[in-house]
Coordinates of C-alpha atoms in Angstrom, one line a residue:
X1 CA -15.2 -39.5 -44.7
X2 CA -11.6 -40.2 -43.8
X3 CA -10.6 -41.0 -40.1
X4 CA -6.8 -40.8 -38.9
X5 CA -4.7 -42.9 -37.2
X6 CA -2.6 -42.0 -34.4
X7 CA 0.3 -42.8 -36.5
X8 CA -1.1 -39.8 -39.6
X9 CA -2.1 -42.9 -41.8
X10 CA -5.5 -42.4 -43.3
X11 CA -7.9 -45.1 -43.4
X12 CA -11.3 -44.7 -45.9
X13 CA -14.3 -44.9 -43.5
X14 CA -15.3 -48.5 -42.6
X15 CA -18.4 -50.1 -45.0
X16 CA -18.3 -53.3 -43.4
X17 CA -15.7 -55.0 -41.3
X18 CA -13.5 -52.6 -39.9
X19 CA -9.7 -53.7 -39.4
X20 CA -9.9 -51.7 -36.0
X21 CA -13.1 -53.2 -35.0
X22 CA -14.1 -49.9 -34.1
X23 CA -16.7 -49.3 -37.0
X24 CA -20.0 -48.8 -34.2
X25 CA -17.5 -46.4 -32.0
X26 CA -16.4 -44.5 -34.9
X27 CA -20.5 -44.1 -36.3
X28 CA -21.7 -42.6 -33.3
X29 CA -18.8 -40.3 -32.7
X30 CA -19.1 -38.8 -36.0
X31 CA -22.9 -38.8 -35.5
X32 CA -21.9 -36.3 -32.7
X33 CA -19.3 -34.3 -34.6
X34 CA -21.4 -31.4 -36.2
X35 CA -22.8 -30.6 -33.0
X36 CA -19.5 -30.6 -31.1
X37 CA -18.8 -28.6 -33.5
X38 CA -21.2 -26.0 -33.4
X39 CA -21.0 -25.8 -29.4
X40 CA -19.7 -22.2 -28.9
X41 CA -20.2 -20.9 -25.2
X42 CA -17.5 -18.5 -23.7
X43 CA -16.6 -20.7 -20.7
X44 CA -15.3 -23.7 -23.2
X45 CA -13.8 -21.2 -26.0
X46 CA -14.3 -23.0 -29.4
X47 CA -15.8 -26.8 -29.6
X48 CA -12.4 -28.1 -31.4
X49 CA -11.2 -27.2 -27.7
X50 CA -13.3 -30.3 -26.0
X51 CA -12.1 -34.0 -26.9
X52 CA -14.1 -37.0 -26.6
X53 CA -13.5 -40.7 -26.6
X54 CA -15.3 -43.5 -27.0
X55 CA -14.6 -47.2 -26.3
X56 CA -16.3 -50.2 -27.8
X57 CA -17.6 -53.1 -25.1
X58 CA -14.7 -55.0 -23.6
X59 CA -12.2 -52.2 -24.4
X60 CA -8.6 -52.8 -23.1
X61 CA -6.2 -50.5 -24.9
X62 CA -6.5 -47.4 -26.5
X63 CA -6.8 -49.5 -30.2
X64 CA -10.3 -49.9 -28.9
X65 CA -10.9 -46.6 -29.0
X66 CA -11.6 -43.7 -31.0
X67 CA -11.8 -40.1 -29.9
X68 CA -12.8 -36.5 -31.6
X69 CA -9.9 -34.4 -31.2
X70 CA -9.1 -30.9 -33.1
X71 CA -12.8 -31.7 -34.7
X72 CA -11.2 -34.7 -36.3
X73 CA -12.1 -38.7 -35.6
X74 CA -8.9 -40.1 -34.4
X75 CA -8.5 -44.2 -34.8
X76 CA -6.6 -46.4 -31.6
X77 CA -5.2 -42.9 -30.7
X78 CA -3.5 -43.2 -27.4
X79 CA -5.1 -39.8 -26.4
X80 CA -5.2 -38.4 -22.0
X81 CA -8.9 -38.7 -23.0
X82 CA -8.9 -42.1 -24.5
X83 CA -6.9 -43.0 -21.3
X84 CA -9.1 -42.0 -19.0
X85 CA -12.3 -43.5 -20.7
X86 CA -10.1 -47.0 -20.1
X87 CA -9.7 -46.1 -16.7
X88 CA -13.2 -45.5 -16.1
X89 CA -14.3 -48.7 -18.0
X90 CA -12.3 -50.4 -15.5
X91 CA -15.3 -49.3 -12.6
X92 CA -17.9 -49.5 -14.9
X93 CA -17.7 -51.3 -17.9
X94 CA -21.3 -49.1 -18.8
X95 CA -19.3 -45.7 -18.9
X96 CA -17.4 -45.9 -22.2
X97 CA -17.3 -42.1 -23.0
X98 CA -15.2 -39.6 -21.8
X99 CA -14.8 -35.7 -22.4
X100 CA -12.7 -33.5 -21.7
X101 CA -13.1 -29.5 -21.2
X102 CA -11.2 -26.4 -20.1
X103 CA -12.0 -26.1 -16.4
X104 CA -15.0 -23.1 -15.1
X105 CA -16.3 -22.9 -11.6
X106 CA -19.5 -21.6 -13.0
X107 CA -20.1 -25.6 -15.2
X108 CA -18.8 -27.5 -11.5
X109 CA -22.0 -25.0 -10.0
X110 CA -24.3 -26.0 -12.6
X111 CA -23.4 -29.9 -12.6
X112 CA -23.8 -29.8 -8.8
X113 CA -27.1 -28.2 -9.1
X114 CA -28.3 -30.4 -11.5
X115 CA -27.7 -33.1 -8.7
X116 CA -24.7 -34.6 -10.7
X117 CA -22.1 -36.6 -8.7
X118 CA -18.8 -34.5 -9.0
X119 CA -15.8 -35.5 -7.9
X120 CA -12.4 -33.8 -7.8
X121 CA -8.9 -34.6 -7.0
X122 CA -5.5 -32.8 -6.3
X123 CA -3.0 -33.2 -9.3
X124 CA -0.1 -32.2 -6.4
X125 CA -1.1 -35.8 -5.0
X126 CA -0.2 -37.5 -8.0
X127 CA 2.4 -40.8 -7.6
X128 CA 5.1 -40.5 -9.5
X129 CA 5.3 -42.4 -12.4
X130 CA 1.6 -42.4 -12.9
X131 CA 0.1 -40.1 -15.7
X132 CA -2.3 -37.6 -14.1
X133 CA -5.8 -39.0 -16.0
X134 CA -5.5 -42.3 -15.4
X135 CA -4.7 -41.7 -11.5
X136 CA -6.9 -39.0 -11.3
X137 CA -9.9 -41.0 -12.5
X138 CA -9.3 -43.8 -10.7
X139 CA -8.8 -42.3 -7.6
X140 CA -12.4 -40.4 -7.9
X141 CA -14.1 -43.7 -8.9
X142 CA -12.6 -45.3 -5.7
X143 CA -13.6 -42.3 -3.8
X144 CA -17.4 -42.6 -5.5
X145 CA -17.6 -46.1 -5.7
X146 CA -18.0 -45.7 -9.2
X147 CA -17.7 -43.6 -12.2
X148 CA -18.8 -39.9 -10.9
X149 CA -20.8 -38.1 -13.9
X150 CA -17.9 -35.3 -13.6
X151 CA -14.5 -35.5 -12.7
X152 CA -12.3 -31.4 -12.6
X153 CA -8.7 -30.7 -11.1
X154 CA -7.9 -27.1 -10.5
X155 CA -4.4 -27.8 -12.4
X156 CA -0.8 -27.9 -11.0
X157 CA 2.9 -27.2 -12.3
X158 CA 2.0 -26.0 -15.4
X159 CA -1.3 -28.3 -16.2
X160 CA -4.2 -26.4 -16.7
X161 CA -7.1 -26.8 -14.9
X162 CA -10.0 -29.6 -16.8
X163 CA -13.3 -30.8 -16.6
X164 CA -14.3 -34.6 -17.3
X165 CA -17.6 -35.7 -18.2
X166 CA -18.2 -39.1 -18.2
X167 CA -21.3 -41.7 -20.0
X168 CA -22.7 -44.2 -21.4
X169 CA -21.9 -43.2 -25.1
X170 CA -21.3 -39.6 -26.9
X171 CA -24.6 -38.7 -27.6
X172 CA -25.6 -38.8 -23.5
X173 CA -22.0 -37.1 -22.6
X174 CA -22.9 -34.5 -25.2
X175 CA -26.6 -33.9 -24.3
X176 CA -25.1 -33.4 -20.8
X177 CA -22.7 -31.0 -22.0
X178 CA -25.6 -29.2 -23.6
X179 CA -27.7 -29.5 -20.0
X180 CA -25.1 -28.1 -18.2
X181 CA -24.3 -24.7 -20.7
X182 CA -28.1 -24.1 -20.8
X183 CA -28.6 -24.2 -16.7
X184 CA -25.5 -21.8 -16.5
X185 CA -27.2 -19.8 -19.6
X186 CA -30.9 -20.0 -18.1
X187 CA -29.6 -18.9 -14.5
X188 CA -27.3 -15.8 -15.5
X189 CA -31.0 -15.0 -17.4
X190 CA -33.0 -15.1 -14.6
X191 CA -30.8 -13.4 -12.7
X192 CA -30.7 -10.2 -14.4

């Protein structure tokens, strides 16, 4: 399989020693990929719409990351999503995976239900000169004391509205992705 770099350079996948060091991140995001892929629910449109990053122990930069993005693996990209997986690395060096989807009431319900931590914060409250993720993410982990399983902003000035699900790796974020659809799916069931 072929994997791109930030910069549009492809790179044959790794079979041994990876340049990027990222070979184990990369694996386990591509394990994930077909089933990102197939995730089709109304209230997140398409799965090319949700990114997903994934840093390898002792990440620093975004060239320790990887992230699924357009349903493609993207290499060291320096992605909001790959951001904010730093960021939250920085409160919990467990929590390497971050994604990222359009923003419903209805999956904020259904992760509070599920006895989630959520956590939100207003994008109107940003400081200047710091991007939205990274001050967004931080400022809910401070508020938490640590990295909150879901992170939303309701948007501002022209940014839309997102959902952040945070773990361990991308199979847990995923299977909580997948927890959360089928409580909203099993409760508009039971209630007609």
């Amino acid at each position: 399989m072929n994997y791109t770099h930030e910069s549009g350079e492809k790179e044959m996948h790794p079979s041994g020693d990876n340049s990027c060091g990222n070979t184990l991140i990369i694996r386990e995001l591509e394990a994930v990929l077909p089933v990102l892929n197939e995730i089709s629910h109304p209230l997140i449109g398409p799965a090319r719409g949700i990114s997903m990053a994934y840093a390898r122990q002792g990440a620093r930069t975004t060239g320790d990351t990887a992230a699924i993005s357009e349903g493609t693996v993207i290499i060291a990209a320096d992605l909001p999503v790959c951001r904010m997986t730093l960021t939250a690395i920085r409160f919990d060096p467990a929590i390497r995976c971050a994604a990222v989807l359009p923003y419903d009431p209805q999956i904020i319900t259904a992760a509070e239900a599920m006895l989630m931590e959520v956590t939100t914060f207003n994008r109107a409250q940003e400081p200047p000169g710091d991007p939205t993720h990274d001050w967004g993410v931080a400022f809910c982990c401070e508020k938490s004391e640590g990295v909150p399983d879901v992170i939303y902003d309701l948007g501002y000035a022209e940014k839309d509205p997102l959902i952040r699900i945070f773990g361990e790796n991308p199979t847990r974020v995923l299977a909580n992705i997948n927890r959360i659809l089928s409580r909203i799916i099993n409760t508009k069931f039971t209630e007609e």
